[in-house]
Short mmCIF file of C-alpha atoms in Angstrom, two decimals:
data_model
loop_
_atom_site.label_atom_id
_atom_site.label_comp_id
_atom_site.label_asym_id
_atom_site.label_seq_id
_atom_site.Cartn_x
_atom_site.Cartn_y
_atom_site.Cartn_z
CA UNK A 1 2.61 7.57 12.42
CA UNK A 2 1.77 3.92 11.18
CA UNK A 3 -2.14 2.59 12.58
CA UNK A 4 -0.48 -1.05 11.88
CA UNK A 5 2.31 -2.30 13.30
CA UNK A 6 3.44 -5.95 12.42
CA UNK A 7 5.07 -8.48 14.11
CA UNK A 8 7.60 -10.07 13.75
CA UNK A 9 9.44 -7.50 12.06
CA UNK A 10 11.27 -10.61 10.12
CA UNK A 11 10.86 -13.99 9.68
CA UNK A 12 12.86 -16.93 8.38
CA UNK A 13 11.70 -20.57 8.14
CA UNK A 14 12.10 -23.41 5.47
CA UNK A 15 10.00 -24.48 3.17
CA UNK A 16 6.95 -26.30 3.54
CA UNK A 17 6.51 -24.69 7.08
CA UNK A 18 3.91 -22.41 8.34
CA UNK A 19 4.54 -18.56 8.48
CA UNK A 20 2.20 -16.79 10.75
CA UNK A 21 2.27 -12.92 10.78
CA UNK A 22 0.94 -10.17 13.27
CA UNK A 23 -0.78 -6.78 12.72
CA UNK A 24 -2.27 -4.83 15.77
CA UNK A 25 -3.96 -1.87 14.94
CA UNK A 26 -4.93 1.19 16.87
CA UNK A 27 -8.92 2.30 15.82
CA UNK A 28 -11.55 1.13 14.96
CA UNK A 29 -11.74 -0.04 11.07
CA UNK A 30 -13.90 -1.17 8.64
CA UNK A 31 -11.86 -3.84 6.95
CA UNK A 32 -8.24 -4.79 6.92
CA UNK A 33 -6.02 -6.12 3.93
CA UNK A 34 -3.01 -8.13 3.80
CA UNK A 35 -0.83 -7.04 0.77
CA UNK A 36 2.81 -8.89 -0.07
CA UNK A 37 5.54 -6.65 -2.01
CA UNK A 38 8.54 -8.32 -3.37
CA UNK A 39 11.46 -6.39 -3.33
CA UNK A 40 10.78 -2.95 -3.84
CA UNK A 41 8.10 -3.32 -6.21
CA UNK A 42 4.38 -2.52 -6.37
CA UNK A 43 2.09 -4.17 -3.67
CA UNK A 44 -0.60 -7.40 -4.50
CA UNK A 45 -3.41 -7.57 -2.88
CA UNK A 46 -3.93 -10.71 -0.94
CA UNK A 47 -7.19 -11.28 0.95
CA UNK A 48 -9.71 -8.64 2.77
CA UNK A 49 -11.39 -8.85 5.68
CA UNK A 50 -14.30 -6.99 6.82
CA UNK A 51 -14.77 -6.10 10.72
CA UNK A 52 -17.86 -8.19 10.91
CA UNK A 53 -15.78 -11.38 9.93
CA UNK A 54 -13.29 -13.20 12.04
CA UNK A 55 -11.53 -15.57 9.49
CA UNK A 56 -11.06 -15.66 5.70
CA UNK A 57 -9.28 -17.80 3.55
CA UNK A 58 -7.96 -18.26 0.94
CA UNK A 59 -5.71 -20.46 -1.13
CA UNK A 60 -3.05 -21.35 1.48
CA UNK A 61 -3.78 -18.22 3.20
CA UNK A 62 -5.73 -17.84 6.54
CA UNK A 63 -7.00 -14.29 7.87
CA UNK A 64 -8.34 -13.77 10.93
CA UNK A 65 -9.57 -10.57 12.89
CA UNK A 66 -9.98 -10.22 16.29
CA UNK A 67 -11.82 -6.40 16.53
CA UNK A 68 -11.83 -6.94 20.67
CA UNK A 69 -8.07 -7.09 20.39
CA UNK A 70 -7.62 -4.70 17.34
CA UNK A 71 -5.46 -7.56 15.74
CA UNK A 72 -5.13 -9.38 13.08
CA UNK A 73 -3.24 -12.68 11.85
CA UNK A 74 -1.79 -13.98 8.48
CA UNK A 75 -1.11 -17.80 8.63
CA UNK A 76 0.62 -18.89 5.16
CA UNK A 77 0.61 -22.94 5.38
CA UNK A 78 3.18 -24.99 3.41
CA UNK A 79 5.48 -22.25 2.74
CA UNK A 80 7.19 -21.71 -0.81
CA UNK A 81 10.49 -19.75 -1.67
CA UNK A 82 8.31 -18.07 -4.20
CA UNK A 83 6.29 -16.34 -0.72
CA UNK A 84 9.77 -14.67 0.56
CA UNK A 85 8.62 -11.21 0.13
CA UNK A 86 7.70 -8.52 3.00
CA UNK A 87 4.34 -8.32 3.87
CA UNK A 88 1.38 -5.70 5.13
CA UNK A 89 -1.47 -5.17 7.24
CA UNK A 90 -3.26 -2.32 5.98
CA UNK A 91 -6.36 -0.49 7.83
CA UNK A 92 -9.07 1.44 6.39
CA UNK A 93 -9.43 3.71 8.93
CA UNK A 94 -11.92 7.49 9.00
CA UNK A 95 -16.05 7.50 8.41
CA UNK A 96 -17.69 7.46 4.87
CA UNK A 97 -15.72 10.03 2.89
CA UNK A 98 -12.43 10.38 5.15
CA UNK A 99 -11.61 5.99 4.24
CA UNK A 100 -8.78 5.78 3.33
CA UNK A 101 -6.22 3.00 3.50
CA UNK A 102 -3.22 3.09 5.88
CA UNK A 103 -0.99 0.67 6.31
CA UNK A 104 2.00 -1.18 8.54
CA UNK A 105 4.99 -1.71 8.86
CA UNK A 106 5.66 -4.55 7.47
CA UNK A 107 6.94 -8.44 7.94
CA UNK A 108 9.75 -9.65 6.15
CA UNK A 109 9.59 -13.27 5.13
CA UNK A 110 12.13 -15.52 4.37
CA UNK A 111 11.33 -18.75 3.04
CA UNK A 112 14.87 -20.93 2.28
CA UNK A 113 14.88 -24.51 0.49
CA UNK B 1 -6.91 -5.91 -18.68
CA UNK B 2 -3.83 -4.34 -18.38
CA UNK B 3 -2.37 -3.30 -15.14
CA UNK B 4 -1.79 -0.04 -13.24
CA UNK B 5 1.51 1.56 -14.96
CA UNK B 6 3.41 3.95 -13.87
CA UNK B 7 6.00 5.97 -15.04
CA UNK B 8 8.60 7.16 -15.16
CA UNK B 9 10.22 3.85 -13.54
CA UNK B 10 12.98 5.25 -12.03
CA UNK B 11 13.91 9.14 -12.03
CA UNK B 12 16.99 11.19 -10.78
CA UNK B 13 16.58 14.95 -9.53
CA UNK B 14 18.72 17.21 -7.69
CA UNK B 15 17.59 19.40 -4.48
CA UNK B 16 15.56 22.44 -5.60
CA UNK B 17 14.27 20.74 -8.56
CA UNK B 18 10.67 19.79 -9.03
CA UNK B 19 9.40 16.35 -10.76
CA UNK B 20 6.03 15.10 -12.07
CA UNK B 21 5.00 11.74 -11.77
CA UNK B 22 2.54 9.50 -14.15
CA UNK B 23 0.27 7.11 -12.77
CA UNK B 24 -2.55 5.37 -15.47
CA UNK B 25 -4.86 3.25 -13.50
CA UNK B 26 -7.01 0.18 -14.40
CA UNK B 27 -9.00 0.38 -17.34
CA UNK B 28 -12.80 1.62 -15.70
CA UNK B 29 -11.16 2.77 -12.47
CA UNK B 30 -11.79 5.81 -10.97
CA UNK B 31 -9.98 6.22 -7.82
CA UNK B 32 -6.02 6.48 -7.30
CA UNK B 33 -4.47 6.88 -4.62
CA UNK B 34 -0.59 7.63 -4.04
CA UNK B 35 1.77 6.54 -1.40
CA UNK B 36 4.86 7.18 -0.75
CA UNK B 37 7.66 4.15 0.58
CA UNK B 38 10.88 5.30 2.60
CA UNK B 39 13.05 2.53 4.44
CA UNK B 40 12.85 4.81 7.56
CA UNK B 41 8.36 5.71 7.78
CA UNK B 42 7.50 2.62 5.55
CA UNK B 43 4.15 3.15 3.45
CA UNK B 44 2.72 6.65 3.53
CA UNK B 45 -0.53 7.48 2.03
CA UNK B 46 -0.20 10.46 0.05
CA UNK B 47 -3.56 11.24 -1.15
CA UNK B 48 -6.19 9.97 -3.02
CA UNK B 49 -8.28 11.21 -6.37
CA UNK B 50 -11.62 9.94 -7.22
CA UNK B 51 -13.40 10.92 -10.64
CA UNK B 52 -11.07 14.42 -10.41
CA UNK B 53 -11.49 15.36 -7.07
CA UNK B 54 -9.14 14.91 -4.12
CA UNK B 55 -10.90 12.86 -1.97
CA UNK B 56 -8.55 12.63 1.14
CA UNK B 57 -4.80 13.68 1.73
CA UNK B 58 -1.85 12.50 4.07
CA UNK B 59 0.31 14.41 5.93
CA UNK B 60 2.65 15.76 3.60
CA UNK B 61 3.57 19.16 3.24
CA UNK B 62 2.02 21.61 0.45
CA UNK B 63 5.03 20.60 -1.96
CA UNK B 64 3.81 17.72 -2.93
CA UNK B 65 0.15 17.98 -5.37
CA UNK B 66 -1.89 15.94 -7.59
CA UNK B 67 -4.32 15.80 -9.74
CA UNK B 68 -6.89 13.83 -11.42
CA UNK B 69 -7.39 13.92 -15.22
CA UNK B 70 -10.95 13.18 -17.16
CA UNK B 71 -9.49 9.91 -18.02
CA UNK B 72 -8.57 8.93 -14.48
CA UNK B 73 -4.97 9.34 -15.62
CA UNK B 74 -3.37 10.77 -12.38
CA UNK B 75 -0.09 13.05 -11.56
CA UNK B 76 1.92 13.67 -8.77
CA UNK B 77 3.81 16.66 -8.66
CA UNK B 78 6.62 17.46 -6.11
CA UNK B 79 8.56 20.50 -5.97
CA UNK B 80 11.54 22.04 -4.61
CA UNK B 81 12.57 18.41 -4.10
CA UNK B 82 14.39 17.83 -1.11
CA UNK B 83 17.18 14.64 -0.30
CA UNK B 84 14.26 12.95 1.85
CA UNK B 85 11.95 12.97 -0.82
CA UNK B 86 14.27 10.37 -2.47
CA UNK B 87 11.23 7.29 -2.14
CA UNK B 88 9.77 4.75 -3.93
CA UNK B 89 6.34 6.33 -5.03
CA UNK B 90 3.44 3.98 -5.28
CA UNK B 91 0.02 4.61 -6.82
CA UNK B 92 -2.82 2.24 -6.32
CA UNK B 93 -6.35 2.39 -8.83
CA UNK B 94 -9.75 0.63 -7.39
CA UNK B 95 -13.25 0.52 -9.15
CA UNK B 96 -14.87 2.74 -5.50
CA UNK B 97 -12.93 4.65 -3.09
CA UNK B 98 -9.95 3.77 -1.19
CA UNK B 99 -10.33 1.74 1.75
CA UNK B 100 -13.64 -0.11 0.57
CA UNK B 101 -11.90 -2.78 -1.90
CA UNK B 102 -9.18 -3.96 -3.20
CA UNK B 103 -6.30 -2.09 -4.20
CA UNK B 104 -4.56 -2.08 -7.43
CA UNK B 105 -0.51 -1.64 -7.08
CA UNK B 106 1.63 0.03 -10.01
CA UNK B 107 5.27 -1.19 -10.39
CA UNK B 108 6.15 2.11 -8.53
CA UNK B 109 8.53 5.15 -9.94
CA UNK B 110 11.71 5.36 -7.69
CA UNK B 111 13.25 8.59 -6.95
CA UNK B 112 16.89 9.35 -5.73
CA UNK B 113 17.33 13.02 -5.23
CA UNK B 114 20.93 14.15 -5.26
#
């Protein structure tokens, strides 16, 4: 069973808008990643985000974590056709030896001209 | 530095066959970790290596194996490959264990299993 679950499940706006993506979580973590994956290729990191922080950002990207709610958010400001990919929440979830990354299900973003 | 590569890239097996699959990670990294991707369960974490020892595993029957080279070279080994193994498999290096950092995300080797 996915610990992440993402919402929306898909997303379409034009460019130059804001995207803003959902990832609730089930236990306690230690950090959680965003990752994007274009088209069934390989996954790129994106930004990470320890459980002791509550916002992060980077580039165009804002993280934030909200550990009360077991949620997290991906804003992605002035949106590019280039950012249409899906993207992932992903947990790392288990004590010391057992971490181990697991990850959601997924947003699909659409950004059109 | 060069990337994480994978390969095969893309691979075509029939049921009852078995297949091995290549993963070289980032130059100095040590851990690699393997997931597979299915439209229908998403990203699965297979399991994860760290200088030659399995360090965690998914839930995935016995039919699917690794293991870890000296080099940090990595294989993935299923057998008696089934039509729902057909997947996009992933593997991921990082510099310390899974979960910790960063990730680093091969192009992927896609199976279809006729």
């Amino acid at each position: 069973s996915q610990q992440g679950e993402e919402d929306p499940q898909a997303l379409s706006i034009q460019e130059g808008e804001n995207a803003t993506m959902n990832c609730s979580y089930k236990t306690s973590i230690n950090n959680l990643q965003w990752y994007r994956q274009n088209s069934g290729r390989g996954l790129v990191h994106l930004i990470l985000i320890r459980s002791n922080e509550r916002e992060k950002h980077s580039g165009r990207l804002r993280v934030t974590l909200d550990t009360s709610k077991k949620s997290s958010s991906l804003l992605i400001t002035a949106s590019r056709a280039a950012d249409t990919a899906s993207y992932f929440c992903a947990t790392d979830v288990g004590p010391g030896t057992a971490s181990k990354l697991t990850f959601g299900t997924g947003t699909r973003l659409q950004v059109t001209l | 530095k060069a990337g994480v590569t994978q390969t095969p890239r893309y691979l075509i097996k029939t049921r009852g066959q078995q297949v091995t699959l290549s993963c070289s990670p980032i130059s100095g990294h040590r851990s690699v970790s393997w997931y597979q991707q299915t439209p229908g369960q998403g990203l699965q974490f297979l399991f994860e290596y760290f200088s030659e020892t399995q360090r965690n595993k998914g839930n995935f029957p016995g039919r699917f194996s690794g293991r870890q080279f000296s080099n940090s070279r990595s294989e993935m080994n299923v057998s008696t490959l089934e039509l729902g193994d057909s997947a996009l498999y992933l593997c991921a290096s990082s510099s310390v264990p899974s979960g910790y950092n960063e990730q680093f995300f091969g192009p992927g080797t896609r199976l279809t299993v006729l």
